Tab-separated table of C-alpha atoms and ligand atoms in Angstrom:
chain	number	residue	atom	x	y	z
A	142	MET	CA	50.550	120.358	85.486
A	143	ASN	CA	48.868	123.156	83.575
A	144	LEU	CA	45.970	121.883	81.601
A	145	SER	CA	45.244	123.461	78.277
A	146	LYS	CA	41.480	123.425	77.893
A	147	ASN	CA	41.958	121.534	74.632
A	148	GLN	CA	43.490	118.502	76.230
A	149	ASP	CA	41.240	115.502	76.339
A	150	ILE	CA	40.503	113.756	79.606
A	151	LEU	CA	39.497	110.124	79.795
A	152	ILE	CA	37.618	109.037	82.922
A	153	VAL	CA	37.430	105.272	83.398
A	154	GLY	CA	34.206	104.426	85.251
A	155	GLY	CA	30.840	106.145	85.124
A	156	GLY	CA	29.696	105.786	88.735
A	157	ILE	CA	28.874	108.792	90.901
A	158	ILE	CA	32.581	109.570	91.320
A	159	GLY	CA	33.478	109.577	87.618
A	160	LEU	CA	30.298	111.397	86.614
A	161	SER	CA	30.647	114.066	89.330
A	162	LEU	CA	34.230	114.657	88.267
A	163	ALA	CA	33.179	115.021	84.619
A	164	ARG	CA	30.685	117.696	85.655
A	165	SER	CA	33.225	119.572	87.783
A	166	LEU	CA	35.788	119.505	84.982
A	167	ARG	CA	33.239	120.822	82.504
A	168	ASN	CA	32.283	123.594	84.920
A	169	ARG	CA	35.958	124.586	84.928
A	170	GLY	CA	36.009	124.907	81.146
A	171	VAL	CA	37.261	121.486	80.052
A	172	ASP	CA	35.237	120.373	77.068
A	173	LYS	CA	36.912	117.218	75.808
A	174	ILE	CA	35.874	114.638	78.370
A	175	THR	CA	35.233	110.978	77.666
A	176	ILE	CA	33.746	108.502	80.131
A	177	LEU	CA	34.647	104.888	79.462
A	178	GLU	CA	32.071	102.589	81.053
A	179	GLN	CA	31.994	98.801	80.793
A	180	ASN	CA	28.335	98.489	81.740
A	181	GLU	CA	25.946	101.461	81.883
A	182	CYS	CA	26.769	104.577	83.856
A	183	GLY	CA	25.651	104.532	87.471
A	184	ARG	CA	24.377	100.941	87.602
A	185	GLU	CA	26.843	99.560	90.170
A	186	ALA	CA	27.496	100.727	93.763
A	187	SER	CA	26.116	104.175	93.007
A	188	HIS	CA	22.764	102.613	92.102
A	189	ALA	CA	22.731	100.193	95.044
A	190	ALA	CA	23.399	102.854	97.710
A	191	ALA	CA	20.999	104.121	100.351
A	192	GLY	CA	21.828	107.799	99.781
A	193	MET	CA	22.589	108.708	103.390
A	194	LEU	CA	24.729	111.805	103.907
A	195	ALA	CA	25.702	110.951	107.434
A	196	PRO	CA	29.165	111.973	108.611
A	197	GLN	CA	28.173	112.079	112.278
A	198	ALA	CA	25.917	109.084	112.941
A	199	GLU	CA	28.673	106.467	112.897
A	200	ALA	CA	31.742	108.620	113.674
A	201	ASP	CA	33.807	107.988	116.791
A	202	CYS	CA	36.330	110.831	116.476
A	203	ALA	CA	37.013	114.030	114.538
A	204	ASP	CA	39.804	112.850	112.270
A	205	ASP	CA	40.689	114.010	108.736
A	206	PHE	CA	38.264	111.566	107.184
A	207	PHE	CA	35.445	112.893	109.377
A	208	ARG	CA	36.234	116.480	108.347
A	209	PHE	CA	36.331	115.488	104.674
A	210	CYS	CA	32.896	113.883	105.073
A	211	GLN	CA	31.525	116.981	106.828
A	212	GLU	CA	32.874	119.302	104.146
A	213	SER	CA	31.292	117.194	101.425
A	214	ARG	CA	27.969	117.100	103.296
A	215	ASP	CA	28.113	120.899	103.536
A	216	LEU	CA	28.437	121.108	99.728
A	217	TYR	CA	25.214	119.155	99.204
A	218	PRO	CA	22.575	121.916	99.400
A	219	GLN	CA	24.383	123.861	96.645
A	220	PHE	CA	25.160	120.671	94.688
A	221	ALA	CA	21.461	119.685	94.745
A	222	GLU	CA	20.351	123.183	93.766
A	223	ASP	CA	22.886	123.395	90.930
A	224	LEU	CA	21.952	119.971	89.574
A	225	PHE	CA	18.325	121.086	89.526
A	226	SER	CA	19.089	124.278	87.661
A	227	GLU	CA	21.448	122.498	85.239
A	228	THR	CA	19.172	119.523	84.463
A	229	GLY	CA	15.688	120.009	85.955
A	230	VAL	CA	16.213	116.850	88.065
A	231	ASP	CA	15.272	117.149	91.737
A	232	VAL	CA	17.684	114.891	93.640
A	233	GLU	CA	15.390	114.909	96.679
A	234	LEU	CA	17.801	116.208	99.279
A	235	ASP	CA	15.932	115.572	102.538
A	236	ARG	CA	17.143	117.489	105.597
A	237	THR	CA	14.833	115.948	108.218
A	238	GLY	CA	17.855	114.441	109.974
A	239	THR	CA	18.960	111.074	111.319
A	240	LEU	CA	18.016	109.200	114.487
A	241	TYR	CA	20.350	106.641	116.029
A	242	LEU	CA	18.568	104.332	118.478
A	243	ALA	CA	19.761	102.143	121.358
A	244	PHE	CA	17.962	98.859	122.064
A	245	THR	CA	20.529	97.097	124.307
A	246	GLU	CA	22.907	98.096	127.104
A	247	LYS	CA	25.827	97.753	124.679
A	248	ASP	CA	24.101	100.048	122.175
A	249	ALA	CA	23.462	102.530	124.986
A	250	GLU	CA	27.152	102.613	125.907
A	251	GLU	CA	28.149	103.177	122.256
A	252	LEU	CA	25.660	106.021	121.862
A	253	GLU	CA	26.644	107.673	125.155
A	254	ASN	CA	30.273	107.781	123.997
A	255	ARG	CA	29.307	109.216	120.613
A	256	TYR	CA	27.105	111.821	122.236
A	257	THR	CA	29.835	112.894	124.656
A	258	TRP	CA	32.617	113.399	122.099
A	259	GLN	CA	30.374	115.114	119.576
A	260	LYS	CA	28.867	117.420	122.191
A	261	ASN	CA	32.379	118.295	123.421
A	262	ALA	CA	33.365	119.022	119.819
A	263	ASN	CA	30.370	121.405	119.492
A	264	LEU	CA	28.736	119.262	116.827
A	265	SER	CA	25.018	119.291	116.292
A	266	VAL	CA	23.589	116.324	118.228
A	267	GLU	CA	20.577	115.913	120.535
A	268	LYS	CA	19.924	113.213	123.117
A	269	LEU	CA	16.281	112.067	123.174
A	270	THR	CA	14.510	109.945	125.798
A	271	ALA	CA	12.485	106.961	124.581
A	272	LYS	CA	9.338	109.064	125.009
A	273	GLU	CA	10.800	111.870	122.886
A	274	VAL	CA	11.861	109.379	120.200
A	275	LEU	CA	8.326	107.977	120.056
A	276	GLU	CA	6.833	111.464	119.875
A	277	ILE	CA	8.748	112.277	116.686
A	278	GLU	CA	8.700	108.729	115.252
A	279	PRO	CA	5.630	106.944	116.678
A	280	ASN	CA	6.210	103.773	114.637
A	281	VAL	CA	9.549	102.967	116.259
A	282	SER	CA	9.532	99.945	118.595
A	283	PRO	CA	8.509	100.743	122.194
A	284	ASP	CA	11.592	98.731	123.247
A	285	VAL	CA	13.829	101.672	122.332
A	286	LEU	CA	15.980	102.792	125.324
A	287	PHE	CA	16.887	106.256	124.018
A	288	GLY	CA	18.194	107.896	120.863
A	289	LEU	CA	20.504	110.482	119.374
A	290	ARG	CA	19.267	112.894	116.736
A	291	PHE	CA	21.727	114.284	114.187
A	292	PRO	CA	19.937	117.199	112.512
A	293	LEU	CA	22.726	117.683	109.942
A	294	ASP	CA	22.921	114.071	108.765
A	295	TRP	CA	20.660	114.043	105.695
A	296	GLN	CA	19.706	111.828	102.773
A	297	VAL	CA	19.422	112.162	99.018
A	298	GLU	CA	18.066	110.010	96.161
A	299	ASN	CA	21.352	108.752	94.718
A	300	ARG	CA	19.654	107.384	91.584
A	301	LYS	CA	18.359	110.870	90.783
A	302	ILE	CA	21.893	112.239	91.121
A	303	ILE	CA	23.015	109.700	88.547
A	304	GLU	CA	20.092	110.659	86.306
A	305	ALA	CA	21.077	114.323	86.550
A	306	LEU	CA	24.783	113.691	85.970
A	307	ILE	CA	24.082	111.512	82.929
A	308	LYS	CA	22.035	114.360	81.449
A	309	LEU	CA	25.155	116.487	81.716
A	310	LEU	CA	27.390	114.019	79.901
A	311	PRO	CA	28.710	115.388	76.647
A	312	LYS	CA	27.006	113.462	73.870
A	313	GLN	CA	29.610	111.780	71.658
A	314	LYS	CA	29.258	112.675	68.003
A	315	GLY	CA	30.078	111.335	64.510
A	316	SER	CA	33.862	111.384	64.664
A	317	VAL	CA	33.847	108.765	67.364
A	318	GLN	CA	34.806	105.306	66.193
A	319	LYS	CA	34.038	103.386	69.358
A	320	PRO	CA	30.566	102.184	70.384
A	321	VAL	CA	28.651	104.607	72.548
A	322	ASN	CA	26.234	103.687	75.354
A	323	SER	CA	22.758	105.209	75.315
A	324	ASP	CA	23.813	107.470	78.215
A	325	GLY	CA	26.587	109.076	76.140
A	326	SER	CA	29.544	107.240	77.696
A	327	PHE	CA	31.924	105.126	75.624
A	328	SER	CA	31.078	101.478	75.869
A	329	GLY	CA	34.087	99.408	76.804
A	330	LYS	CA	36.203	97.903	79.508
A	331	ALA	CA	39.618	99.322	80.373
A	332	ARG	CA	42.038	96.418	80.518
A	333	ARG	CA	45.487	97.996	80.599
A	334	LEU	CA	47.098	101.395	81.047
A	335	LEU	CA	49.492	102.359	78.264
A	336	LEU	CA	52.572	103.969	79.830
A	337	GLU	CA	55.525	105.583	78.090
A	338	GLY	CA	58.263	106.871	80.378
A	339	ASP	CA	56.599	108.972	83.074
A	340	ARG	CA	53.357	109.497	81.110
A	341	ILE	CA	50.200	107.610	80.336
A	342	THR	CA	49.256	107.800	76.663
A	343	GLY	CA	45.949	106.007	76.805
A	344	VAL	CA	44.071	102.914	77.802
A	345	GLU	CA	43.765	99.577	76.073
A	346	THR	CA	40.145	98.482	76.114
A	347	ASP	CA	38.400	95.319	74.975
A	348	LEU	CA	37.453	97.250	71.817
A	349	GLY	CA	40.788	98.892	71.015
A	350	VAL	CA	42.970	101.719	72.283
A	351	LEU	CA	41.640	105.039	73.597
A	352	SER	CA	44.306	107.698	73.810
A	353	ALA	CA	44.080	110.724	76.080
A	354	SER	CA	46.233	113.520	77.502
A	355	ILE	CA	45.004	112.857	81.030
A	356	VAL	CA	43.445	109.685	82.465
A	357	VAL	CA	41.440	109.414	85.684
A	358	ILE	CA	40.613	105.990	87.090
A	359	ALA	CA	37.232	106.058	88.859
A	360	SER	CA	36.304	102.440	88.444
A	361	GLY	CA	35.168	101.678	91.974
A	362	ALA	CA	35.568	98.131	93.269
A	363	TRP	CA	37.149	97.017	89.947
A	364	THR	CA	40.051	99.499	90.034
A	365	SER	CA	42.808	97.037	90.909
A	366	LEU	CA	41.867	94.711	88.056
A	367	ILE	CA	43.179	97.199	85.474
A	368	GLU	CA	46.702	96.168	84.540
A	369	ASP	CA	49.879	98.100	83.753
A	370	LYS	CA	53.577	97.338	83.609
A	371	PHE	CA	54.281	98.780	87.095
A	372	ASN	CA	51.202	97.278	88.817
A	373	LEU	CA	50.238	100.814	89.805
A	374	LEU	CA	46.571	99.988	90.328
A	375	SER	CA	46.858	96.382	91.459
A	376	ASP	CA	49.204	97.533	94.240
A	377	ILE	CA	46.487	99.804	95.628
A	378	LYS	CA	44.535	96.601	96.315
A	379	ILE	CA	40.990	97.866	96.155
A	380	LYS	CA	38.577	95.122	97.063
A	381	PRO	CA	34.795	94.793	96.754
A	382	MET	CA	32.627	94.667	99.882
A	383	ARG	CA	29.111	93.504	99.137
A	384	GLY	CA	26.154	95.344	100.590
A	385	GLN	CA	22.643	93.899	100.366
A	386	MET	CA	19.536	96.067	100.629
A	387	LEU	CA	15.752	95.624	100.886
A	388	ALA	CA	12.959	97.945	99.807
A	389	PHE	CA	9.494	97.833	101.375
A	390	ASN	CA	6.337	99.429	100.150
A	391	ASP	CA	5.026	102.020	102.595
A	392	ASN	CA	1.827	103.787	101.657
A	393	TYR	CA	1.416	105.180	105.180
A	394	LYS	CA	4.615	107.224	105.438
A	395	LEU	CA	5.587	105.476	108.670
A	396	PHE	CA	8.880	107.350	109.218
A	397	ARG	CA	10.310	110.807	108.584
A	398	HIS	CA	13.939	110.407	109.699
A	399	VAL	CA	16.675	108.101	108.533
A	400	ILE	CA	16.777	105.666	111.476
A	401	TYR	CA	19.833	103.680	112.544
A	402	SER	CA	20.569	101.046	115.120
A	403	PRO	CA	24.072	99.580	115.449
A	404	ARG	CA	22.824	96.675	113.310
A	405	GLY	CA	21.504	98.580	110.305
A	406	TYR	CA	19.300	101.396	109.104
A	407	LEU	CA	15.992	102.439	107.517
A	408	VAL	CA	15.766	105.149	104.893
A	409	PRO	CA	12.255	106.453	104.162
A	410	ARG	CA	12.073	107.590	100.556
A	411	LYS	CA	9.590	109.460	98.448
A	412	ASN	CA	7.528	107.172	96.161
A	413	ASN	CA	6.293	105.232	99.211
A	414	ARG	CA	9.448	103.173	99.676
A	415	ILE	CA	11.500	102.401	102.759
A	416	LEU	CA	15.003	101.032	102.251
A	417	VAL	CA	16.593	98.712	104.800
A	418	GLY	CA	20.354	98.218	104.750
A	419	ALA	CA	22.906	97.022	104.611
A	420	THR	CA	25.076	93.952	104.950
A	421	VAL	CA	28.874	94.274	104.803
A	422	GLU	CA	30.318	91.101	103.260
A	423	ASP	CA	33.750	90.154	101.958
A	424	VAL	CA	32.694	87.756	99.166
A	425	GLY	CA	34.646	88.959	96.139
A	426	PHE	CA	32.823	90.171	93.041
A	427	ASP	CA	29.617	88.235	93.783
A	428	ASN	CA	26.846	90.837	93.868
A	429	HIS	CA	23.865	88.564	94.387
A	430	THR	CA	21.439	88.778	97.274
A	431	THR	CA	21.201	85.802	99.632
A	432	GLY	CA	18.688	84.292	102.034
A	433	LEU	CA	20.965	84.982	104.980
A	434	GLY	CA	21.469	88.610	103.968
A	435	THR	CA	17.734	89.148	103.619
A	436	VAL	CA	17.007	87.528	106.989
A	437	SER	CA	19.577	89.640	108.804
A	438	LEU	CA	18.159	92.824	107.250
A	439	LEU	CA	14.612	91.741	108.143
A	440	ASN	CA	15.700	91.257	111.767
A	441	THR	CA	17.218	94.744	111.787
A	442	ALA	CA	13.971	96.182	110.454
A	443	PHE	CA	11.784	94.245	112.924
A	444	GLU	CA	13.910	95.379	115.860
A	445	ILE	CA	13.631	99.050	114.903
A	446	ALA	CA	9.931	98.840	114.009
A	447	PRO	CA	7.850	95.647	114.375
A	448	GLU	CA	5.349	97.115	111.901
A	449	PHE	CA	7.687	95.923	109.120
A	450	LYS	CA	6.164	92.452	109.641
A	451	ASN	CA	3.036	93.803	107.899
A	452	LEU	CA	4.673	95.728	105.063
A	453	SER	CA	5.163	94.285	101.642
A	454	LEU	CA	8.741	93.496	100.676
A	455	LYS	CA	9.155	94.861	97.160
A	456	LYS	CA	12.731	94.372	96.117
A	457	THR	CA	16.150	93.142	97.145
A	458	TRP	CA	19.487	94.062	95.557
A	459	ALA	CA	23.196	94.210	96.260
A	460	GLY	CA	26.161	96.340	95.260
A	461	LEU	CA	29.935	96.280	95.641
A	462	ARG	CA	31.561	99.037	97.693
A	463	PRO	CA	35.192	99.851	96.827
A	464	LEU	CA	37.435	99.375	99.887
A	465	ALA	CA	41.161	100.122	100.338
A	466	ALA	CA	43.252	98.287	102.937
A	467	ASP	CA	43.160	101.214	105.384
A	468	GLY	CA	39.469	101.946	104.768
A	469	LEU	CA	40.138	105.457	103.461
A	470	PRO	CA	39.474	106.972	100.028
A	471	VAL	CA	42.243	106.953	97.434
A	472	ILE	CA	42.237	110.269	95.554
A	473	GLY	CA	44.934	112.083	93.614
A	474	ALA	CA	47.861	111.783	91.268
A	475	ILE	CA	49.578	108.440	90.806
A	476	PRO	CA	53.181	109.031	91.880
A	477	GLU	CA	55.605	109.696	89.085
A	478	ILE	CA	53.087	109.308	86.261
A	479	GLU	CA	52.289	112.940	85.803
A	480	ASN	CA	49.035	112.705	83.856
A	481	LEU	CA	47.357	109.782	85.670
A	482	PHE	CA	44.907	110.231	88.565
A	483	VAL	CA	42.704	107.982	90.652
A	484	ALA	CA	39.506	108.531	92.647
A	485	THR	CA	38.164	105.465	94.369
A	486	ALA	CA	37.776	103.529	97.655
A	487	HIS	CA	34.950	105.665	98.965
A	488	TYR	CA	33.629	102.470	100.542
A	489	ARG	CA	30.463	103.275	102.539
A	490	ASN	CA	30.466	107.006	101.784
A	491	GLY	CA	30.803	107.508	98.045
A	492	ILE	CA	27.475	109.307	97.650
A	493	LEU	CA	28.324	111.637	100.520
A	494	LEU	CA	31.869	112.225	99.257
A	495	ALA	CA	31.176	112.731	95.539
A	496	PRO	CA	30.935	116.561	95.513
A	497	LYS	CA	34.092	117.132	97.556
A	498	THR	CA	36.068	114.483	95.670
A	499	ALA	CA	35.068	116.026	92.343
A	500	GLU	CA	35.906	119.519	93.569
A	501	ILE	CA	39.425	118.806	94.827
A	502	LEU	CA	40.378	116.592	91.910
A	503	ALA	CA	39.013	118.968	89.258
A	504	ASP	CA	40.870	121.864	90.938
A	505	LYS	CA	44.056	119.803	90.855
A	506	ILE	CA	43.701	118.717	87.229
A	507	VAL	CA	42.672	122.109	85.864
A	508	GLY	CA	44.478	124.552	88.143
A	509	ASN	CA	47.138	122.432	89.852
A	510	ALA	CA	45.580	123.394	93.207
A	511	ASP	CA	46.654	121.166	96.075
A	512	SER	CA	43.976	120.382	98.653
A	513	LYS	CA	45.356	118.926	101.874
A	514	TYR	CA	43.011	115.990	101.280
A	515	LEU	CA	44.922	115.059	98.120
A	516	GLU	CA	47.942	114.588	100.349
A	517	ILE	CA	46.046	112.677	103.056
A	518	PHE	CA	44.265	110.347	100.614
A	519	SER	CA	47.095	110.101	98.088
A	520	PRO	CA	47.648	106.725	96.376
A	521	ARG	CA	51.317	107.205	97.298
A	522	ARG	CA	50.653	105.437	100.592
A	523	PHE	CA	50.297	102.108	98.738
A	524	ARG	CA	53.343	102.504	96.573
A	525	SER	CA	55.802	99.690	96.552
A	526	GLU	CA	59.257	101.311	96.741
A	527	ALA	CA	60.663	98.825	94.259
A	528	ILE	CA	58.363	99.762	91.419
A	529	LEU	CA	59.223	103.260	90.394
A	530	SER	CA	62.784	103.619	91.565
B	699	FAD	C1	24.304	98.632	99.716
B	699	FAD	C2	25.102	99.893	99.684
B	699	FAD	C3	24.669	100.986	100.412
B	699	FAD	C4	25.389	102.182	100.373
B	699	FAD	N1	24.904	103.279	101.042
B	699	FAD	C5	25.569	104.450	100.976
B	699	FAD	C6	25.049	105.592	101.608
B	699	FAD	O1	23.976	105.554	102.211
B	699	FAD	N2	25.759	106.760	101.534
B	699	FAD	C7	26.949	106.841	100.858
B	699	FAD	O2	27.545	107.927	100.845
B	699	FAD	N3	27.459	105.758	100.236
B	699	FAD	C8	26.806	104.565	100.278
B	699	FAD	N4	27.315	103.474	99.664
B	699	FAD	C9	28.637	103.554	99.042
B	699	FAD	C10	28.576	104.163	97.646
B	699	FAD	O3	27.547	103.561	96.918
B	699	FAD	C11	29.911	103.956	96.930
B	699	FAD	O4	30.987	104.397	97.734
B	699	FAD	C12	29.936	104.758	95.624
B	699	FAD	O5	28.783	104.474	94.849
B	699	FAD	C13	31.197	104.449	94.826
B	699	FAD	O6	31.077	105.144	93.616
B	699	FAD	P1	32.062	104.824	92.410
B	699	FAD	O7	31.699	105.733	91.304
B	699	FAD	O8	33.463	104.826	92.920
B	699	FAD	O9	31.753	103.281	92.076
B	699	FAD	P2	30.616	102.612	91.202
B	699	FAD	O10	29.299	103.255	91.380
B	699	FAD	O11	30.683	101.140	91.444
B	699	FAD	O12	31.073	102.941	89.722
B	699	FAD	C14	32.247	102.413	89.152
B	699	FAD	C15	31.969	102.269	87.664
B	699	FAD	O13	33.163	101.889	86.993
B	699	FAD	C16	32.839	100.955	85.996
B	699	FAD	N5	34.048	100.193	85.712
B	699	FAD	C17	34.742	99.414	86.567
B	699	FAD	N6	35.832	98.896	85.973
B	699	FAD	C18	35.831	99.364	84.696
B	699	FAD	C19	36.705	99.162	83.590
B	699	FAD	N7	37.782	98.384	83.680
B	699	FAD	N8	36.412	99.779	82.423
B	699	FAD	C20	35.300	100.569	82.300
B	699	FAD	N9	34.424	100.771	83.329
B	699	FAD	C21	34.704	100.184	84.518
B	699	FAD	C22	31.743	100.119	86.623
B	699	FAD	O14	30.971	99.432	85.647
B	699	FAD	C23	30.949	101.174	87.384
B	699	FAD	O15	29.899	101.719	86.604
B	699	FAD	C24	26.599	102.272	99.639
B	699	FAD	C25	27.015	101.165	98.896
B	699	FAD	C26	26.276	99.999	98.900
B	699	FAD	C27	26.735	98.831	98.067
């Protein structure tokens, strides 16, 4: 498809994926972009996230997904710098690195394996004795057996990214008939795709029809609830996976690194906060926190650093990660509907993967450029043969 710069693009969903795509499209000269958001932009998973940019810490092999994650991580220094120059918002990219700690024999075995394959693959990873761990992070539990340090696994303040991206949203003006959110997105819920032949003509919302030349679905965990006559989105079967988080007050700056164990992680943030995450729960669209979730996160925190018993617990929250059946992102053109695209199912890595997702999809929409990742993560893999034949 060759996009004329005058065509209007409708993006359904104003999370980090939809907002990053809007920015990338604008940077490629597209000026008619509308975000349709049922809530407020960036208040769902993209708000709940811990902001880790960690392709290596949990990876067990160098597959396509791992390389996609690495390539997106490598975009982050420029992404952060550009967002600062475009908006004045510092997204707090922190390159101190990530520690992964072993506390049991089973943990030790898992970490040894990870160290061996990553070292053999010439990736940046260091093995630290317990003494070395305690030298760089003295508030870690003395029960630690040893640790791995991943100097290139970083963190960022995801809520600042949202703040920056919202500043870049085109402000809707007088000719618009639909209600507009304070962040500049259209207020409304996409209910149904309007298809004519092999094209989408627009989206039916709870407030009326929005027409567009090109539609991109970036509606996270809710993607498969949007209807259409071929069940194009419901067949992708995106489901929500709840993640609960805690935030502690930390006036003493107890940690410098992001610190993992196989049971969870700590993320030290500016503003004297430490995040503890996260549960992974298959409970539908319920995004409440629970007693059990909080207790399991507290136990994770106490194991990594008993000092948490003395810190004040400030906040708990939960968000819904979008998950596809094979656990991989779903990015690209919907087969046989030539002006309909999707970008979702980033599951536990949507903050990390936002810049690369936006780049490859914007290049496809504007310049018809085919990244190999659009093939690998294509929604075609979920297509029911019966539908479009
Ligand atoms: C607890 C937790 C911790 C996480 N930690 C990390 C981390 O450390 N690093 C990392 O990389 N990732 C992390 N993630 C994952 C990351 O947050 C997600 O992958 C990412 O935010 C998904 O972005 P999104 O834009 O697809 O979805 P969302 O942020 O959920 O945005 C989707 C938007 O679409 C809107 N929408 C949905 N349906 C409709 C509709 N029909 N009409 C209009 N609007 C609609 C929603 O209101 C929402 O605003 C974490 C997630 C959770 C929950």
